[in-house]
Short mmCIF file of C-alpha atoms in Angstrom, two decimals:
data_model
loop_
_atom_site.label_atom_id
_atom_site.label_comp_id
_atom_site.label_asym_id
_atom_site.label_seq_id
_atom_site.Cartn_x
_atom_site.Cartn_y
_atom_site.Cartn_z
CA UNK B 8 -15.38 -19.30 4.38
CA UNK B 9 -16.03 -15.86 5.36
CA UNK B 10 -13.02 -13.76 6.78
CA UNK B 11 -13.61 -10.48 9.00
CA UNK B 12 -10.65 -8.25 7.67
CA UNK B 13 -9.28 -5.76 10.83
CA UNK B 14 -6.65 -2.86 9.29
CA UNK B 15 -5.39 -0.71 11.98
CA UNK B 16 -1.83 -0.24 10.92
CA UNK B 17 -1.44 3.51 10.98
CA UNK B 18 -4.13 6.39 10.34
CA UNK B 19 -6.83 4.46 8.57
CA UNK B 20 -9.13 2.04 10.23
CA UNK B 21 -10.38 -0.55 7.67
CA UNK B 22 -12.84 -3.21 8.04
CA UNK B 23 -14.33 -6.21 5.28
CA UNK B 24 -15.96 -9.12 5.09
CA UNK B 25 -14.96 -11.26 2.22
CA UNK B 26 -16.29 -14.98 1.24
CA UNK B 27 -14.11 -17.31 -0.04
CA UNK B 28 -17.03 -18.37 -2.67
CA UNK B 29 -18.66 -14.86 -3.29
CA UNK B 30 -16.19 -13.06 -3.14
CA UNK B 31 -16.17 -8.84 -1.28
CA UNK B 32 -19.47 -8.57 0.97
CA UNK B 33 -18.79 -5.40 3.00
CA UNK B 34 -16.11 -2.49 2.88
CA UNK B 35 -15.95 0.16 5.56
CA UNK B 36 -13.19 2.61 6.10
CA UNK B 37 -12.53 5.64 8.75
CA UNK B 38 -9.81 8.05 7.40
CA UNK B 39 -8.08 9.89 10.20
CA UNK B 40 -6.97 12.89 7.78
CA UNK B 41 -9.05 15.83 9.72
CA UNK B 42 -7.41 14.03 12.74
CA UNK B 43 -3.95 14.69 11.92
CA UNK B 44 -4.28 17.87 9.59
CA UNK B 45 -3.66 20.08 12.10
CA UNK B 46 -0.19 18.37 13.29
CA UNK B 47 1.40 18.20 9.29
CA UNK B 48 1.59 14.51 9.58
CA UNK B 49 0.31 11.15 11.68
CA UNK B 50 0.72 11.31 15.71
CA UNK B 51 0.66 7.51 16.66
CA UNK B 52 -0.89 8.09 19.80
CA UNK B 53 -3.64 9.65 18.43
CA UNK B 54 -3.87 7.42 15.42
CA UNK B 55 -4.04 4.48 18.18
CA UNK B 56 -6.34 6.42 20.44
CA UNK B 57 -8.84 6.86 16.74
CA UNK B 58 -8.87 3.09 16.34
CA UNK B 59 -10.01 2.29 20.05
CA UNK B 60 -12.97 4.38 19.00
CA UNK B 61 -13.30 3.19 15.77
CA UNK B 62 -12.91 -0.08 15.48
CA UNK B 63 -15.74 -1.93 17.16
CA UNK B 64 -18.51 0.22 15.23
CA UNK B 65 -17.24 -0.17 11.91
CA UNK B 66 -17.00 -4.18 12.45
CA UNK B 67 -20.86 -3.69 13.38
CA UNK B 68 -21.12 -1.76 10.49
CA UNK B 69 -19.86 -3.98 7.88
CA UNK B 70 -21.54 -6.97 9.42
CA UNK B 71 -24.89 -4.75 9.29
CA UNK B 72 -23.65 -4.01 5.09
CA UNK B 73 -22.71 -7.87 4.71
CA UNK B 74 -26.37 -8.54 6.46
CA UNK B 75 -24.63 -11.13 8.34
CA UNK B 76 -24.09 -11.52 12.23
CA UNK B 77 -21.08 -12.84 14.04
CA UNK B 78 -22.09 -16.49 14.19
CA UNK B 79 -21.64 -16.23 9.88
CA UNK B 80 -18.17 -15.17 10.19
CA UNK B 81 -15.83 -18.27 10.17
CA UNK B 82 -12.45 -16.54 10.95
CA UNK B 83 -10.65 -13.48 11.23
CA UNK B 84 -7.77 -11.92 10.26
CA UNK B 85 -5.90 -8.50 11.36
CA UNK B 86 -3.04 -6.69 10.78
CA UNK B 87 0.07 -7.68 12.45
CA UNK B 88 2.83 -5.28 11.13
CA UNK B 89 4.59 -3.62 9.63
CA UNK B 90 3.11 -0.01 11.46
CA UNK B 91 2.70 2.02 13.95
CA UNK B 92 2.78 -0.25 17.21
CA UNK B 93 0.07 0.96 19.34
CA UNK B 94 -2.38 1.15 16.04
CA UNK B 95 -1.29 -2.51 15.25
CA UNK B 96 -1.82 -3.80 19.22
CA UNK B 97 -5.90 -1.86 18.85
CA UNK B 98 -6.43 -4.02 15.66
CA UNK B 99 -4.84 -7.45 17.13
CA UNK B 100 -6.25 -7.24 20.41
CA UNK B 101 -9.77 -6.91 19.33
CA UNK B 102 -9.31 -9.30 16.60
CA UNK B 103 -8.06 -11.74 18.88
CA UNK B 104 -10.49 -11.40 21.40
CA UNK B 105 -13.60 -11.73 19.34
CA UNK B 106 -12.13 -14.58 17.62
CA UNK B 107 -11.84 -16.29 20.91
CA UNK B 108 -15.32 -14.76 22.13
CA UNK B 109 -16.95 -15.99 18.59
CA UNK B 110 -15.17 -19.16 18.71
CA UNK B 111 -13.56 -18.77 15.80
CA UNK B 112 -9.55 -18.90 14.25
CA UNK B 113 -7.72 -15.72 13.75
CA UNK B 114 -4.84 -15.40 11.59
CA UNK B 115 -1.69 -12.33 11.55
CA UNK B 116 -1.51 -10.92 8.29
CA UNK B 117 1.12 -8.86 6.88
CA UNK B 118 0.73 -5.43 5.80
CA UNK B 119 2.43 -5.36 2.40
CA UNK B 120 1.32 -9.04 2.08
CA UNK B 121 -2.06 -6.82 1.85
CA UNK B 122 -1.42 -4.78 -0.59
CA UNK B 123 0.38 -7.28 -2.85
CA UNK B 124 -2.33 -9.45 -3.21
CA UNK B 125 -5.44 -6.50 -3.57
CA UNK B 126 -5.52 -6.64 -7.38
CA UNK B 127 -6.47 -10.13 -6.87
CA UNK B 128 -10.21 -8.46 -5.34
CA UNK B 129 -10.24 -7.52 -9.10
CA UNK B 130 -12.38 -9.40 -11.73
CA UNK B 131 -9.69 -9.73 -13.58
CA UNK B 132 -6.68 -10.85 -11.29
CA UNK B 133 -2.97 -11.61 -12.11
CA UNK B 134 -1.37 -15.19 -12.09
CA UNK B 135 1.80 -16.01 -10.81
CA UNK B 136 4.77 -15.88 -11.50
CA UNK B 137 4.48 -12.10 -11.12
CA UNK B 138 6.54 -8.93 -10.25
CA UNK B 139 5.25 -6.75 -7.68
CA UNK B 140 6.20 -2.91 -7.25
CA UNK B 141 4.88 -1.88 -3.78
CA UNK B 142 5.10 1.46 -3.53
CA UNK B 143 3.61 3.50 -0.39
CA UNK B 144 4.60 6.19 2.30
CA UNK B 145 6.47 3.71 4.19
CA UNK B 146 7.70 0.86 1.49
CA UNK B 147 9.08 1.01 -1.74
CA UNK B 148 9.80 -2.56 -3.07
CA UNK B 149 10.63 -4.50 -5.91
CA UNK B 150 9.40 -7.93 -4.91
CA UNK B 151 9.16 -11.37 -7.42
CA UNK B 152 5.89 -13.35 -6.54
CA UNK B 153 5.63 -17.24 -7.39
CA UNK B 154 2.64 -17.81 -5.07
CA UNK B 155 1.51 -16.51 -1.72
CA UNK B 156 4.18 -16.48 0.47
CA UNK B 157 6.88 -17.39 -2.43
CA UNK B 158 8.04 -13.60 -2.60
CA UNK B 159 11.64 -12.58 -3.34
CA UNK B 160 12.42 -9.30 -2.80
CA UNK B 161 14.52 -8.32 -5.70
CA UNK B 162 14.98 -4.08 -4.66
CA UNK B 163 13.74 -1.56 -2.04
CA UNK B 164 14.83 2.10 -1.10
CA UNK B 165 17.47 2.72 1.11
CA UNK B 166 16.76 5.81 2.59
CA UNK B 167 12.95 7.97 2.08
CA UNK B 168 10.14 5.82 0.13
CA UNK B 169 8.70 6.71 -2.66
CA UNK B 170 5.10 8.35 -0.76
CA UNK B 171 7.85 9.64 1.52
CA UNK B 172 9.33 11.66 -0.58
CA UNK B 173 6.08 13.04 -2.12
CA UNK B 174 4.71 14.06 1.35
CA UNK B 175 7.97 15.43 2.80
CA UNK B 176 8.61 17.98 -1.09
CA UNK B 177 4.72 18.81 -0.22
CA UNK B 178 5.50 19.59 3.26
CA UNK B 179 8.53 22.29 1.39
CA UNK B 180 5.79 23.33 -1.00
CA UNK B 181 3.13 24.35 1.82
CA UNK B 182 0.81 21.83 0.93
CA UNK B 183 -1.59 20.73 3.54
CA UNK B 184 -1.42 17.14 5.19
CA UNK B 185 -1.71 14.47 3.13
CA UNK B 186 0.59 16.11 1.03
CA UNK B 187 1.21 13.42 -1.91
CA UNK B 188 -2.16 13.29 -3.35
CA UNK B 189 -2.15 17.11 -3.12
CA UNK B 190 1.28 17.35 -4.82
CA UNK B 191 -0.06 14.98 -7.56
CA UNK B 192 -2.41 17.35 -8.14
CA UNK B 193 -0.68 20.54 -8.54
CA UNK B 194 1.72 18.68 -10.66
CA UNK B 195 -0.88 18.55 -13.02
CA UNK B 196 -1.16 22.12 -13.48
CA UNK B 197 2.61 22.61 -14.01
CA UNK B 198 4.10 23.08 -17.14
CA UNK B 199 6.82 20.52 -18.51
CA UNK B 200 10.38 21.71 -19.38
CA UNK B 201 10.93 24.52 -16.52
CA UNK B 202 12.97 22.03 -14.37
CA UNK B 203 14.99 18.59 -14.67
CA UNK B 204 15.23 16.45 -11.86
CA UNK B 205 17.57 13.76 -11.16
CA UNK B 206 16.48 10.34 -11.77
CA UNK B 207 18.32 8.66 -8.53
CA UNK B 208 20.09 4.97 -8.60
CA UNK B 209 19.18 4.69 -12.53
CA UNK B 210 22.33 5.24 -14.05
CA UNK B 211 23.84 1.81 -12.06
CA UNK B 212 22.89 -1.40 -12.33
CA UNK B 213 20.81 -2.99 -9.05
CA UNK B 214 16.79 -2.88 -8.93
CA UNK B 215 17.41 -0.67 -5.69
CA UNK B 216 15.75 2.88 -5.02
CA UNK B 217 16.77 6.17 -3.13
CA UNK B 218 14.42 9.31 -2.87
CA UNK B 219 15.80 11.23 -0.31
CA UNK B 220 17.96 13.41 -2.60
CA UNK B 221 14.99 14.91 -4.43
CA UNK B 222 13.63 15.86 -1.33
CA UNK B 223 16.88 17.67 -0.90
CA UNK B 224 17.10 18.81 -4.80
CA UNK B 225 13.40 20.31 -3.99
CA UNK B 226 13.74 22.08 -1.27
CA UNK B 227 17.02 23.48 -3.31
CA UNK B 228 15.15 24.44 -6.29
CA UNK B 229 11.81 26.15 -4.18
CA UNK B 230 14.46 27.99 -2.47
CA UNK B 231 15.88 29.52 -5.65
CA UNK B 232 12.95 29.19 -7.41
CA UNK B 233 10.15 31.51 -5.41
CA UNK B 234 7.30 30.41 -4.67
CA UNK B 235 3.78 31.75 -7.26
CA UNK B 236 1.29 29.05 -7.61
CA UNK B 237 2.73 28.46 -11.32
CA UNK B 238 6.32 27.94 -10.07
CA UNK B 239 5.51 25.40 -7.80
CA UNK B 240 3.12 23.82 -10.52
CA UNK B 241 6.10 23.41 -12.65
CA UNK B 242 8.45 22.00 -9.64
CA UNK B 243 5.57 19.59 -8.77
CA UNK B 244 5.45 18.46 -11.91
CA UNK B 245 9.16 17.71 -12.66
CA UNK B 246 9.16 16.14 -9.20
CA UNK B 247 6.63 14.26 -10.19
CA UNK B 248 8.33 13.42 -13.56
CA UNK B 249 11.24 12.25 -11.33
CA UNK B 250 10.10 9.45 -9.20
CA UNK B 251 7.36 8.04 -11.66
CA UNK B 252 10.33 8.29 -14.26
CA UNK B 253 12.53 5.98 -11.66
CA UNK B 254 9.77 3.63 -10.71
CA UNK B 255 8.82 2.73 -14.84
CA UNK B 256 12.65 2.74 -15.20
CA UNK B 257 13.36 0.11 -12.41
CA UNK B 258 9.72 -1.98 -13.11
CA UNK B 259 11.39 -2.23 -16.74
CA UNK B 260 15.15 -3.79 -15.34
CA UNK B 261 13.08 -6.06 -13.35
CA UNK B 262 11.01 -7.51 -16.11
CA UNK B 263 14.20 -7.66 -18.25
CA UNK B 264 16.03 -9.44 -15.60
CA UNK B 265 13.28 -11.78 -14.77
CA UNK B 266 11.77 -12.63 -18.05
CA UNK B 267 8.70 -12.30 -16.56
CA UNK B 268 6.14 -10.48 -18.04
CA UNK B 269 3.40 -9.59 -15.68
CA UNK B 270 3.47 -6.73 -12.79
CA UNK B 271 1.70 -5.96 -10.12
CA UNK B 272 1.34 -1.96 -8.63
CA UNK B 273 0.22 -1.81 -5.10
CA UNK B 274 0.17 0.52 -2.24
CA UNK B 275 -1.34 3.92 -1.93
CA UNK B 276 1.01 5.84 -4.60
CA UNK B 277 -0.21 3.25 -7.02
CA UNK B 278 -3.18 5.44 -7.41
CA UNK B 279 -1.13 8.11 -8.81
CA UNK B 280 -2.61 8.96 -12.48
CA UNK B 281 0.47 9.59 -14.59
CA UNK B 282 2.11 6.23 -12.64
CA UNK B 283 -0.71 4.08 -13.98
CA UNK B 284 -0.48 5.96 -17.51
CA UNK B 285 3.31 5.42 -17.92
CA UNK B 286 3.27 1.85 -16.46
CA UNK B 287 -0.03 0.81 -18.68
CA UNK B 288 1.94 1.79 -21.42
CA UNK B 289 4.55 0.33 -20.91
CA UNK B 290 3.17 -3.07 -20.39
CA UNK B 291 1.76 -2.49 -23.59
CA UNK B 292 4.73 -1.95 -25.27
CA UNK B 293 6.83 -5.26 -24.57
CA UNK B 294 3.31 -7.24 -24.82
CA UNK B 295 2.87 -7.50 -21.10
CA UNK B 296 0.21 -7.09 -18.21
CA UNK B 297 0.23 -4.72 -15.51
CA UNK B 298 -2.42 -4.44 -12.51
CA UNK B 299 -3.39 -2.45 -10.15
CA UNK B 300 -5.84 -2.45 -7.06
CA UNK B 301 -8.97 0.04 -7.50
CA UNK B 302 -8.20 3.65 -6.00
CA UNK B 303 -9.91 2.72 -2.75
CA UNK B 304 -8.00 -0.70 -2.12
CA UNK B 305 -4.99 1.16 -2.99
CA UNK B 306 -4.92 3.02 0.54
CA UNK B 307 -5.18 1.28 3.45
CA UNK B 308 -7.98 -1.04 3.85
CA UNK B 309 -9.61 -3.83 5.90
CA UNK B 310 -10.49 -5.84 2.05
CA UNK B 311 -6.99 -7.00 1.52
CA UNK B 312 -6.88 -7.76 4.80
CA UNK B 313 -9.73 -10.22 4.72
CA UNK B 314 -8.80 -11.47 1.32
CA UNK B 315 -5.24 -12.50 2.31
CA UNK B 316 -6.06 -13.91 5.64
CA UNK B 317 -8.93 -15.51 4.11
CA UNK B 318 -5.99 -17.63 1.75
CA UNK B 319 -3.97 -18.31 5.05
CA UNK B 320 -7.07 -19.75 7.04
CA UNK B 321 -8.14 -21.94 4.97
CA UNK B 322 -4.53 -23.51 4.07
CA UNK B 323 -5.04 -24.21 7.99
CA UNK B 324 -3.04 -21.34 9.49
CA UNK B 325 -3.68 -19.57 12.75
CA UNK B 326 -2.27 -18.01 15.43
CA UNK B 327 -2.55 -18.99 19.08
CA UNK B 328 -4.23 -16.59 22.07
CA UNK B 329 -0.78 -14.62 22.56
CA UNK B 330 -1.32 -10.82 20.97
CA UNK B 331 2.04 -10.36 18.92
CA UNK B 332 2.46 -7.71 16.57
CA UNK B 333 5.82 -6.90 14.30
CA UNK B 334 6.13 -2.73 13.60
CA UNK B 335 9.04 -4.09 11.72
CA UNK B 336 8.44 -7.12 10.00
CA UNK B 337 10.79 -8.15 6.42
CA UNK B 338 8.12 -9.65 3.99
CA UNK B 339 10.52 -12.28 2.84
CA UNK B 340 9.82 -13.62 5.73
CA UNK B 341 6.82 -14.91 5.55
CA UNK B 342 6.14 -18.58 5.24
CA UNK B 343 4.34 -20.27 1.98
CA UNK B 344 0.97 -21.59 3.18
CA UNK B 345 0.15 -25.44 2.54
CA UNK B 346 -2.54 -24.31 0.20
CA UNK B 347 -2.62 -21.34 -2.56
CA UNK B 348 -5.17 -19.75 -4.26
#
């Protein structure tokens, strides 16, 4: 079976094509960055206004990559929610209608659904039971996996995620928009010692998170602080020491709790270096696994799109001709398909 994959849930439009039998034949992506630069973060009705644009050519595009035409596509998925609702409606409404104008079933995926099953685009791809830390600009979860659409969500934050927090303290810091991957990268450059941040929710038992209050501690510390290049260097960095710190800290309680022994790290902060380097070694330590997504499927992107519809559709799932789409939309409640992978 061969699944178009539509991704239009905030500022990225993402398109695939993945086979059920050969696995990834086409990737395209559109970054709206230069789009919303100038504004210091995403404004939705440009970011939907980007995706009417985008959208059509990049599905010709990856069909052109895939050297395929739309009678070899056998369904399609999109992305139904969680996100920005205009950006979700582009995405379902031309999903919907070309799977009605190709003839062809469409099935609503959900976002994080996306992201928690992207390792499995990887050669080497977890099995379940697993744990999953999904950590992004809009989620931060601790969620146990038995199978696709078997999750438990075990923790999330209660106020600022964890990408959140790192674009808000880069926002304090004068770093340009996207500010996270910019404030990872200063953070290198710091020096450790200068500062000592708190390490919030990890002195109480509960697998839950809270960021806001470094935001706050941040913009506390810059303010006392001044603000040379290797001052902020050194706050990036024990910033940066701060969440990953929490994050390793709460993966750990979850594993212990569980007994399980795998973990999955999805969602675009899961491309942060010294996150992978703390969690790899960890897993290490207690004689455990832990996977991650490449760098490009850890952003937003149309291949875990198509890969997790593609597990729906052919456990016979699809959704009728109404366009629905759920900005808000708990992954707990998802359903378990008849089938699994």
């Amino acid at each position: 079976m061969r699944v178009l994959g539509i991704e239009t849930s905030c500022d990225e439009t993402g398109i695939a094509i993945y086979d059920t039998e050969q696995g990834l034949l086409a990737h395209q992506l559109y970054s709206q960055v230069k789009l919303h630069a100038d504004y210091g973060g995403v404004v939705p009705e440009l970011a939907s206004r980007d995706h009417v644009r985008k959208t059509l050519p990049l599905i010709q595009a990856a069909l052109t990559e895939a050297k395929l035409t739309s009678a070899d596509i056998d369904g399609i998925a999109y992305t139904a929610g969680p996100g920005l609702v205009g950006a979700l409606l582009v995405g379902a409404c031309i999903g919907r209608s070309l799977a009605l104008g190709w003839q062809v079933p469409a099935v609503a995926v959900h976002h994080m659904e996306g992201h928690l099953l992207a390792p499995m685009l990887e050669p080497e791809a977890p099995d379940f039971p697993f744990i999953a830390l999904l950590v992004s600009g809009g989620h931060t979860q601790l969620v146990r996996v038995d199978g696709i659409g078997r999750y438990q969500l075990l923790g999330e934050s209660v106020d600022d995620a964890a990408g959140e927090a790192f674009d808000k303290t880069a926002k304090l810091m004068g770093l340009d928009y996207p500010g996270g991957p910019r404030l990872a990268a200063l953070a290198e450059q710091g020096e450790a010692g200068h500062y000592k941040f708190p390490r919030p929710m990890t002195d109480r038992p509960g697998l839950d998170f809270s960021f806001s209050g470094l935001k706050t501690f941040a913009a506390n510390t810059i303010a006392d602080a001044g603000a040379d290049e290797q001052t902020r260097a050194n706050i990036a960095r024990a910033f940066q020491e701060a969440v990953v710190d929490t994050l390793v800290i709460k993966c750990r309680r979850a594993l212990r709790e569980t007994g399980l022994k795998r973990l999955v790290v999805a969602g675009g902060v899961s491309a942060n270096k010294e996150l992978r380097r703390q969690l790899q070694a960890f897993a290490e330590q207690i004689g455990g696994q832990v996977f991650f997504p490449r760098p490009e499927f850890c952003t937003d992107n149309g291949a875990m799109i198509a890969f997790a519809g593609a597990q729906r559709l052919a456990a016979g799932e699809q959704v009728g001709t109404a366009v629905k789409t759920f900005p808000r939309w708990p992954l707990e409640q998802l359903a378990e398909p008849k089938l699994s992978i």
